[in-house]
Coordinates of C-alpha atoms in Angstrom, one line a residue:
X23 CA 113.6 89.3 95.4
X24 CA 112.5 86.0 96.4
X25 CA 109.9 84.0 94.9
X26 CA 106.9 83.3 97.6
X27 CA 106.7 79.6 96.7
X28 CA 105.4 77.8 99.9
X29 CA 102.1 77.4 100.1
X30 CA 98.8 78.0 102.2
X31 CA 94.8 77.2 100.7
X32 CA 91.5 77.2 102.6
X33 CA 89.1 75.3 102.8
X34 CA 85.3 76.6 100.7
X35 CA 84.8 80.0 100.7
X36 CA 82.4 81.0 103.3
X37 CA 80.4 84.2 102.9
X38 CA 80.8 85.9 106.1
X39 CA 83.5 89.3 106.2
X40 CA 86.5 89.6 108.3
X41 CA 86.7 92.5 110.4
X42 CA 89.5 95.0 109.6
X43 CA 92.5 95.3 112.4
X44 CA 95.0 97.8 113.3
X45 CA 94.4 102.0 113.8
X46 CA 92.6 103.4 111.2
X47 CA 94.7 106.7 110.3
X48 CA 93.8 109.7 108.8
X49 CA 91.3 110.9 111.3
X50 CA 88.3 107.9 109.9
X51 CA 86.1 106.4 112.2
X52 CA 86.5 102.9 110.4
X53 CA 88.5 101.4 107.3
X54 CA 85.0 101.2 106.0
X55 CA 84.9 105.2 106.2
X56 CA 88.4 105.4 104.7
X57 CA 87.9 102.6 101.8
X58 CA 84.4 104.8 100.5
X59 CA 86.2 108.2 101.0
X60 CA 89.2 106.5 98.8
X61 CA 86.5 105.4 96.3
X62 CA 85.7 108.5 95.6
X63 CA 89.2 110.1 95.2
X64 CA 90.4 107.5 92.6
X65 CA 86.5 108.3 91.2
X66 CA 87.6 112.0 91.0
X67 CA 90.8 111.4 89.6
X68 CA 89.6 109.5 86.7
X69 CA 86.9 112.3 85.4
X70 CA 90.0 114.7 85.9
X71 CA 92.2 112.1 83.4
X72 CA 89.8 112.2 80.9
X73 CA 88.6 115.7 80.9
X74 CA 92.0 116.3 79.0
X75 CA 95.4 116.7 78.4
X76 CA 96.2 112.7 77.8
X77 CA 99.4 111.5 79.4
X78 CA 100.5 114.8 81.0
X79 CA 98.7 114.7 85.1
X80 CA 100.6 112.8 87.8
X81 CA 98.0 112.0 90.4
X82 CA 98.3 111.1 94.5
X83 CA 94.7 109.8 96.0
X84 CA 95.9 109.7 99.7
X85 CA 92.7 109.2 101.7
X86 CA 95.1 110.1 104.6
X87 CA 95.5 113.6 102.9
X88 CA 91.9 114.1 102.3
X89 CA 92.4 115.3 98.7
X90 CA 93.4 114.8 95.2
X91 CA 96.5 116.1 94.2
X92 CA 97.1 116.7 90.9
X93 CA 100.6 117.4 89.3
X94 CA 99.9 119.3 85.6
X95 CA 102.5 119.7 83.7
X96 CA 102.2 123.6 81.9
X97 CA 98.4 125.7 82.1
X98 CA 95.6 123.7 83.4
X99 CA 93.0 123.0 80.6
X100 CA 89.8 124.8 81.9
X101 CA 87.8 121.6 80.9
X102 CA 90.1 120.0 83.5
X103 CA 89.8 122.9 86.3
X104 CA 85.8 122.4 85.5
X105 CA 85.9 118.8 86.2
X106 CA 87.7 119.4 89.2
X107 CA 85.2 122.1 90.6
X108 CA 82.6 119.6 90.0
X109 CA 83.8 117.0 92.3
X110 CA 82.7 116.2 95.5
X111 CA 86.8 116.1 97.1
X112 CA 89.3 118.3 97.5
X113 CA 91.7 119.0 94.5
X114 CA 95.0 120.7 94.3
X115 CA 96.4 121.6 91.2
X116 CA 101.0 121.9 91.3
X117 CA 102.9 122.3 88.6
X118 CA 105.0 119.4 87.5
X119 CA 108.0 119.4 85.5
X120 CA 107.5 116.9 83.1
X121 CA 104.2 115.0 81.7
X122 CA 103.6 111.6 83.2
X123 CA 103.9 110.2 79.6
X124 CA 107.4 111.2 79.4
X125 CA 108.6 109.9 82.6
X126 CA 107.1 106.8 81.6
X127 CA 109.0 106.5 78.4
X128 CA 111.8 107.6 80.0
X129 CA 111.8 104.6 82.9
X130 CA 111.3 101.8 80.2
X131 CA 114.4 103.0 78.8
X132 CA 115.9 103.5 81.9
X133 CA 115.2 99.9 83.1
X134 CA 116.2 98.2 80.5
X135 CA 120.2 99.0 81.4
X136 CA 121.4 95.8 82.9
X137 CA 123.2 98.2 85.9
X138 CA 119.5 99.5 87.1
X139 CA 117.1 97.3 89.4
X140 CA 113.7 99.4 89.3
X141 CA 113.0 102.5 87.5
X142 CA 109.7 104.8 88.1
X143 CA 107.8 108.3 87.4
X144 CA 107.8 110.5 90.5
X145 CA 104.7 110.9 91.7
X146 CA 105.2 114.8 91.4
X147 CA 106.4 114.8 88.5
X148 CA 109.3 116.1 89.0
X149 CA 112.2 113.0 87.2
X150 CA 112.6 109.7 88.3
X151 CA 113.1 107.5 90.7
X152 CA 115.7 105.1 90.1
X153 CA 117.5 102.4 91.9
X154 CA 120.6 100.6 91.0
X155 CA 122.6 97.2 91.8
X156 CA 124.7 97.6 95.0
X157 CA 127.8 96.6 92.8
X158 CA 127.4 99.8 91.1
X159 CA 129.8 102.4 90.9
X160 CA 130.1 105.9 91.4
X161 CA 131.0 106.6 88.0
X162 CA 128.3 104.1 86.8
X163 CA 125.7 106.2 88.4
X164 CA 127.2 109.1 86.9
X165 CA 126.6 107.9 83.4
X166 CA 123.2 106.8 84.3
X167 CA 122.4 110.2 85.4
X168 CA 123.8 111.9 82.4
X169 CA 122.1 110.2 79.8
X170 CA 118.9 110.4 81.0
X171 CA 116.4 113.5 78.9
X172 CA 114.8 114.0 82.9
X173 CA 116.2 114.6 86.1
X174 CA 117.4 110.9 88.2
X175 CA 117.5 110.4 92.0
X176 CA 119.3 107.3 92.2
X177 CA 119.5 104.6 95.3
X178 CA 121.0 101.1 95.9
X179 CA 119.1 98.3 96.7
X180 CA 118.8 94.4 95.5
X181 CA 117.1 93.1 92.4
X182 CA 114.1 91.8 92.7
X183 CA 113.1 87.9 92.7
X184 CA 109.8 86.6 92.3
X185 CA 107.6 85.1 95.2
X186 CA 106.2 81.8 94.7
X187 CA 102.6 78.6 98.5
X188 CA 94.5 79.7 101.5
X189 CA 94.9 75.9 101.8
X190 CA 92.6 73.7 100.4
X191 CA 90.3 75.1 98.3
X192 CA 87.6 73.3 96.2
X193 CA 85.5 74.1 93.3
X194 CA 84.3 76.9 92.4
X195 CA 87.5 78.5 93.3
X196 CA 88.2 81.8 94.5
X197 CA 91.4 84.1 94.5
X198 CA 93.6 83.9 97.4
X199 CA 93.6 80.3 97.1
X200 CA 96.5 78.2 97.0
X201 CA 97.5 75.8 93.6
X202 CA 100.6 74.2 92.7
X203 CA 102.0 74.2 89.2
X204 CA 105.3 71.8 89.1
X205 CA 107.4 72.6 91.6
X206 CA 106.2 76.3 92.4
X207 CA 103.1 76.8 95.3
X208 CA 101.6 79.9 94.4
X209 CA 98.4 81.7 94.7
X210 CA 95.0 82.2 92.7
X211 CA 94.7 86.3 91.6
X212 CA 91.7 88.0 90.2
X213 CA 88.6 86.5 88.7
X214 CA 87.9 87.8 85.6
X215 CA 86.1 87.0 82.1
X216 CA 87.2 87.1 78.3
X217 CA 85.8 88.8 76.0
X218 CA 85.3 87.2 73.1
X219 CA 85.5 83.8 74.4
X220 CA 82.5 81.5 73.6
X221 CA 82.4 80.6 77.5
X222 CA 81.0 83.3 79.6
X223 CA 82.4 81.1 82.8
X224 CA 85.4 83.1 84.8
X225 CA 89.0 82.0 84.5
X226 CA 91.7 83.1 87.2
X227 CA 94.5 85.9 86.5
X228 CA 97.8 85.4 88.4
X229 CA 101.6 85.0 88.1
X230 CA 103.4 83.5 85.0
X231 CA 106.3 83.0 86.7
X232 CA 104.7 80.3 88.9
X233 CA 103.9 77.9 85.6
X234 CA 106.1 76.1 83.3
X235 CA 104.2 77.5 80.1
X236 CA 101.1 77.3 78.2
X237 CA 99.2 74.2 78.9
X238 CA 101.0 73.6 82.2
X239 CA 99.0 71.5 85.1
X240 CA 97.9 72.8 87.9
X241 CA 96.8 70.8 90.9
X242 CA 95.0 72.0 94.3
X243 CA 94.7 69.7 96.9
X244 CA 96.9 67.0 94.8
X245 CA 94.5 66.9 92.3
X246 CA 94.7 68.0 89.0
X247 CA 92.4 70.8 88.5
X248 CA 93.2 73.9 85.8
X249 CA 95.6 74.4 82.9
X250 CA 97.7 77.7 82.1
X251 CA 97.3 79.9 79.1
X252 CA 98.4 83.0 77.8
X253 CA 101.5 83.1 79.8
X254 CA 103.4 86.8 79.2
X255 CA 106.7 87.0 81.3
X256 CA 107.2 90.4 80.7
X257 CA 104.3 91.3 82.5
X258 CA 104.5 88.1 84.9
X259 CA 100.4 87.7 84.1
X260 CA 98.9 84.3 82.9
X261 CA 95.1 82.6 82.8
X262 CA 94.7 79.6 84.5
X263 CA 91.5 77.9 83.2
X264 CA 89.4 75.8 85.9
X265 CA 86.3 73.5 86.2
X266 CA 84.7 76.9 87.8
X267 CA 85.4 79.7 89.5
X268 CA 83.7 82.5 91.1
X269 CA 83.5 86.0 91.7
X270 CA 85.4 86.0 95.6
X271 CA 88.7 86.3 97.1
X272 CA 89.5 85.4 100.2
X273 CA 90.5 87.6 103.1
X274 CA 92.0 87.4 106.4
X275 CA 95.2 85.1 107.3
X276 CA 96.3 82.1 105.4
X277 CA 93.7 79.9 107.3
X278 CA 91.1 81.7 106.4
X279 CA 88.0 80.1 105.3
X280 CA 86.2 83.6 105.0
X281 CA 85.5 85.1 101.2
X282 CA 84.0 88.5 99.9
X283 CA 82.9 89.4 96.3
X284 CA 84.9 91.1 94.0
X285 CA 82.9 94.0 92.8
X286 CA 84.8 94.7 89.7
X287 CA 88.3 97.1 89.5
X288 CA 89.8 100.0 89.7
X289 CA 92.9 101.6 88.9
X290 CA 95.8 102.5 91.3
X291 CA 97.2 106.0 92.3
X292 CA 100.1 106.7 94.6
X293 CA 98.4 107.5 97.9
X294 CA 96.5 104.6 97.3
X295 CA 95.9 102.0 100.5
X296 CA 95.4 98.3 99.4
X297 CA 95.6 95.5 100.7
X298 CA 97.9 92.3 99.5
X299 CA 96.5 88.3 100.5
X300 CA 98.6 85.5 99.8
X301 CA 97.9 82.2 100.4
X302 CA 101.1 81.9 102.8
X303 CA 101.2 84.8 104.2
X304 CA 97.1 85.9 104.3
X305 CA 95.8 89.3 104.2
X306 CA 98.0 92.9 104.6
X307 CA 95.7 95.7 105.7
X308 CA 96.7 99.4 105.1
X309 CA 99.6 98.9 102.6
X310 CA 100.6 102.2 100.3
X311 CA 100.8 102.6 96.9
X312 CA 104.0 104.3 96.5
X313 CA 104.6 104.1 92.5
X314 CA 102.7 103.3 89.4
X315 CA 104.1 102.5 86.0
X316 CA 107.4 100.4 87.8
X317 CA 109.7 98.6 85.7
X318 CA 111.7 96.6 87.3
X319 CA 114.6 93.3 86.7
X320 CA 114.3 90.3 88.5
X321 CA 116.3 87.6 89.9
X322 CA 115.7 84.7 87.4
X323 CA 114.0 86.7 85.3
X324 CA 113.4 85.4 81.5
X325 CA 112.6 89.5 80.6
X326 CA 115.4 92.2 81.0
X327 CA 112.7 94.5 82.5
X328 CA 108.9 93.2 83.9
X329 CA 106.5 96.4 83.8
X330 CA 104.3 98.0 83.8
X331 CA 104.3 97.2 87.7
X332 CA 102.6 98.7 91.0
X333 CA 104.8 99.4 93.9
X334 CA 103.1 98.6 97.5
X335 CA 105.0 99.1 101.3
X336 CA 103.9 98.9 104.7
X337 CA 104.6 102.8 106.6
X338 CA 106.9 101.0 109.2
X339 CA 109.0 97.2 109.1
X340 CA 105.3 95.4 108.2
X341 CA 105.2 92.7 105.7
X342 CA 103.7 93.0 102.1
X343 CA 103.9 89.8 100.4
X344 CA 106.0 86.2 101.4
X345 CA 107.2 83.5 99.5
X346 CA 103.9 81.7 98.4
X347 CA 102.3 84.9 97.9
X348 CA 102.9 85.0 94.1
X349 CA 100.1 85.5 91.5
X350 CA 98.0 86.5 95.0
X351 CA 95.0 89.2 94.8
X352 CA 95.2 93.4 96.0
X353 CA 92.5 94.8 96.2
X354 CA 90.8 97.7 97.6
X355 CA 87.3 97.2 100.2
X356 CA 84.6 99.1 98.9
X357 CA 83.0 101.1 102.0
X358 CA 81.0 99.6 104.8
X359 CA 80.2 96.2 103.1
X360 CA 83.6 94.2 103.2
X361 CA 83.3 93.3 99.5
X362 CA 86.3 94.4 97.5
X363 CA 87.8 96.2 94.0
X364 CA 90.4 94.1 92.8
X365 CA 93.4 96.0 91.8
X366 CA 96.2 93.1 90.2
X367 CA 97.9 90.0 90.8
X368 CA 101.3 89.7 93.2
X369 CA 104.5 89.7 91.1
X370 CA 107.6 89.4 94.0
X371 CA 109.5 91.8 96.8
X372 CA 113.1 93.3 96.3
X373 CA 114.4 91.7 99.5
X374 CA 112.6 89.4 102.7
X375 CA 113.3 92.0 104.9
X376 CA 110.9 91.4 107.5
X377 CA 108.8 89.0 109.0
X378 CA 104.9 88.3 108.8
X379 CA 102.7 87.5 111.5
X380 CA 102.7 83.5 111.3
X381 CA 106.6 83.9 111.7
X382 CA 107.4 83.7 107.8
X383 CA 110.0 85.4 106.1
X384 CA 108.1 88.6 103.9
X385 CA 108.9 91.1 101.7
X386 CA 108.4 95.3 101.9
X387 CA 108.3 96.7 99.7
X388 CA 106.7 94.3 96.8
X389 CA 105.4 94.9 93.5
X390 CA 102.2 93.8 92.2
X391 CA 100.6 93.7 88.3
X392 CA 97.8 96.3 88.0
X393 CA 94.8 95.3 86.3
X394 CA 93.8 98.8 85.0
X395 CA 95.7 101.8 84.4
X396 CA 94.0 105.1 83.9
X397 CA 92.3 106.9 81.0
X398 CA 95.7 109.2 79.3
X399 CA 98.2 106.8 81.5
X400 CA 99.9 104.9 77.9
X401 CA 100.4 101.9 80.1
X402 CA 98.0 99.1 79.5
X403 CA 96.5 97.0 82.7
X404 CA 96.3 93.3 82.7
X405 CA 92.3 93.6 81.6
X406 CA 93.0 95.6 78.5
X407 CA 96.0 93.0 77.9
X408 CA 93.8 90.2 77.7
X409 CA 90.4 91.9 76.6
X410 CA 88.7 90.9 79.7
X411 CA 86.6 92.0 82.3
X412 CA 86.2 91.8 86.1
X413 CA 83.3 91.0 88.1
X414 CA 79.7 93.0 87.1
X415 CA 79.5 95.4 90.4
X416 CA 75.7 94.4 90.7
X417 CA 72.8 92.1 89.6
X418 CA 72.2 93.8 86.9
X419 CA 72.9 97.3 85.3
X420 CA 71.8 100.4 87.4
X421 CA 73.1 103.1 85.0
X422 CA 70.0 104.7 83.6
X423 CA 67.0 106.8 84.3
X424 CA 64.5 105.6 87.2
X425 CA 60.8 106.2 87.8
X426 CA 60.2 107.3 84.4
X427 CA 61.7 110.6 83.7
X428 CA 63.3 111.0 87.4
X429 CA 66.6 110.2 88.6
X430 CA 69.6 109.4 86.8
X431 CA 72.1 107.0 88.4
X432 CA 75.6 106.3 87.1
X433 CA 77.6 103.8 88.4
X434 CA 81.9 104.0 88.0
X435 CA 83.0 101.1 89.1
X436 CA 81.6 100.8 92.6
X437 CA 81.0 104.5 93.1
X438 CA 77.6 105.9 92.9
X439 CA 76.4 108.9 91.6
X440 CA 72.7 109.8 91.5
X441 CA 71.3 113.2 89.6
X442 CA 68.4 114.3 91.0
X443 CA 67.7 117.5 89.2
X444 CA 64.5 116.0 87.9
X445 CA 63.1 117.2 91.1
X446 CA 64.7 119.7 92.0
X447 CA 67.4 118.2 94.4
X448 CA 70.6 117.7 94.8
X449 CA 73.1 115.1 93.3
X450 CA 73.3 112.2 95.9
X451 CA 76.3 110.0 95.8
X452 CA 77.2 106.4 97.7
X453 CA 78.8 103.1 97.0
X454 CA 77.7 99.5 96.1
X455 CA 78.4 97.5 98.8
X456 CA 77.7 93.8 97.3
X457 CA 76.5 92.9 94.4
X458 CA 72.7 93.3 94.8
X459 CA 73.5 96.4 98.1
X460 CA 73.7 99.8 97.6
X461 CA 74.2 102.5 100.3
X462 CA 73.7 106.5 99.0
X463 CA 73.7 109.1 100.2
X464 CA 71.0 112.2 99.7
X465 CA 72.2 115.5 100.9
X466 CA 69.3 117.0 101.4
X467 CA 67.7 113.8 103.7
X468 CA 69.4 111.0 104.8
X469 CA 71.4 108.1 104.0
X470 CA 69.6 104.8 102.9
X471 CA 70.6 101.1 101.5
X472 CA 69.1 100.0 98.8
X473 CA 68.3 96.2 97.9
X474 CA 68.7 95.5 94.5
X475 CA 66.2 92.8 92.9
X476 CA 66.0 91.8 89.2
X477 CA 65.7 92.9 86.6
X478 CA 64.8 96.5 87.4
X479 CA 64.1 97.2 91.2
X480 CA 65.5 99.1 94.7
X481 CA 63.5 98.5 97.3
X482 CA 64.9 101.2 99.6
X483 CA 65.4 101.3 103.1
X484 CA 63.0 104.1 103.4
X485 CA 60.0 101.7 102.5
X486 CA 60.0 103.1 99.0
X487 CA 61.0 101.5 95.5
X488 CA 62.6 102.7 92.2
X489 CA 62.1 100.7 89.0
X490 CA 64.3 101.2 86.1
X491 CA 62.7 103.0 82.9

């Protein structure tokens, strides 16, 4: 893999969205349709996770599909088959062969021979998916194969190098941006917060491979701007500490000077479409998650194996990530509002096998960090890592009861849910669409936006208003 070192900033973030291009697929009217119908997949698959049986479920949230497809390893728990007949999605229960657990344990092991590129659970459970160095041999393979406790499909391909590179940005910054750190251009990731830390200001997640160490300079612009911390190569994750930062990313191509609020994050499952935005290559719409729990060897590399890792690839010869791209935002949208779900922090591409639309060399597939994994997954996401948190959904906390004794909303990350069995109705369900918008559905009425004002009030697009309490 190369490293995507060249770089590409914007200038300050502006607040209007970018409007999505390309076919929408899988039958949706918009990629505002598909993102909120994806929502709630990931939504479902979550209260499946934890309803039981930790470790053993291999999941695919394909919006394209329409469903959640859940690979169970032995009997389905009935707490698990009644969390699934409570959802508000399809489900599909298949037998898989082995739990997810094991096929995790069983691809760090695998990855760590010096003969074996990438290593990764299938996503139906079923072995692994393993590819090798080009320079290995048949009998090579054969030992691979043998010694492995689950079943291996093995491929050739190249090890992976890491890519290292929005223009200009200024203070507060926003991910997507460009910085330079020595002599790597990279890109600004997710926005998050520490816990623990006596500053409650954000700090920026992104590559460690694009900084020297801790307490390396950064500069944007030519000027000296943040210092790195917490560097952990294994994981290829780092902090870089600014003056400020806020709770955006941009969007759109590497001359962009169009941002969106991150609205907090969410976990990936194959199926998944994300989107990748580097600062020299911009924004990749529709991209695939293919794999989850990766572990692969790079190029370069001071680790034998970097993992836990998220592989992304465009359906046909599109590009993923370039060089520059490195330490770069995915993320998901979150329904009609253009605002976003971050989902982790670019790490590199196998090969630049393809070209991007400004004529750069690119990368598909790539691999990216994940910020979260899921409840039961083993694997720990860059947030749990570092103890931090991503951006707060909304203005201020809308899980709780309303109007005195009425409904009951609950927020998971930036799905909705609202019980209305105080009156007598049905459960209503939507999506937060910016931090102080909400759009929900009521089955048995109609769909309304809600504008949220603190500390405790929707003023609904009906004319009528909920306070908290």
């Amino acid at each position: 893999m190369m490293a995507l070192m060249t770089g590409l900033g914007s200038a300050a973030a502006s607040s209007a969205s970018a409007s999505k291009a390309g076919a929408v697929p899988g039958g949706f009217a918009d990629w505002g349709e598909l993102y909120a119908y994806q929502t709630r997949l990931n939504a479902g698959a979550e209260k499946i996770l934890a309803a039981g049986g930790s470790g053993n479920a291999s999941v695919v949230a394909s919006p394209t599909a329409h469903e959640l497809h859940v690979y169970w390893n032995g009997d389905v728990p009935a707490a698990v088959r009644t969390a699934a007949a409570r959802l508000d999605v399809p489900v599909v229960f298949s037998p898989a062969e082995f739990p997810h657990s094991t096929l995790v344990k069983q691809a760090r092991a695998m990855a760590a021979d010096p003969r074996v590129v990438k290593a990764a659970p299938k996503a139906d459970g079923s072995g692994l998916a393993v590819t090798v160095d080009e320079n290995t041999g048949a009998t090579d393979r054969a030992a691979l194969t043998s010694r492995s406790a689950v079943p291996v499909s093995v491929t050739e391909g190249p090890r992976a190098t890491h890519l290292a590179g929005r223009l200009h940005d200024t203070a507060p910054y926003s991910g997507g941006s460009f910085y330079r750190a020595g002599g790597s251009a990279c890109t600004n990731g997710v926005p998050v917060r520490l816990n623990g830390s006596m500053s409650t200001d954000y700090v920026m997640l992104t590559a460690a491979h694009c900084l020297g160490g801790d307490g390396a300079t950064v500069t944007v612009s030519g000027a000296l701007a943040g210092v790195a911390s917490r560097l952990s190569p294994c994981r290829d994750t780092a902090v870089i500490t600014y003056g400020a930062v806020q709770p955006r990313t941009y969007i759109g191509p590497s001359e962009s000077e169009t941002s969106v609020q991150v609205l907090g994050a969410t976990a990936d499952f194959v199926g998944n479409l994300v989107e990748t935005s580097g600062a020299d290559s911009g924004e990749h719409l529709g991209v695939s998650v293919v794999a989850v729990d990766v572990f692969a060897s790079f190029q370069g590399g001071t680790c034998a194996t970097e993992g836990p890792l998220t592989e992304v690839a465009q359906d046909d010869v599109g590009c993923v990530a370039s060089p520059g791209d490195s330490g770069g935002p995915v993320y998901s949208p979150v329904g009609q509002g253009g605002n976003v779900l971050a989902r982790g922090t670019i790490v590199g591409a196998p090969s630049l096998n393809t070209v991007c639309s400004d004529g750069t060399a690119g990368g598909n597939p790539a691999y990216y960090a994940p910020l979260k994994r899921p409840a039961g997954d083993g694997q720990v996401g860059s947030l749990q890592f570092y103890d931090a948190s991503p951006p707060d959904p909304t203005i201020f906390d809308l899980n709780g009861r309303w109007l005195g004794g009425g409904p009951v909303i609950s927020v998971n990350e930036a799905s909705i849910s609202v019980d209305m069995s105080a009156y007598g109705r049905p459960t209503a369900t939507g999506t937060v669409t910016s931090t102080s918008t909400i759009r929900v559905t009521f089955p048995d009425d109609n769909t309304f936006t809600g504008v949220l004002q603190a500390p405790n009030r929707i003023l609904w697009s009906n004319n009528t208003v909920w306070t908290k309490g």
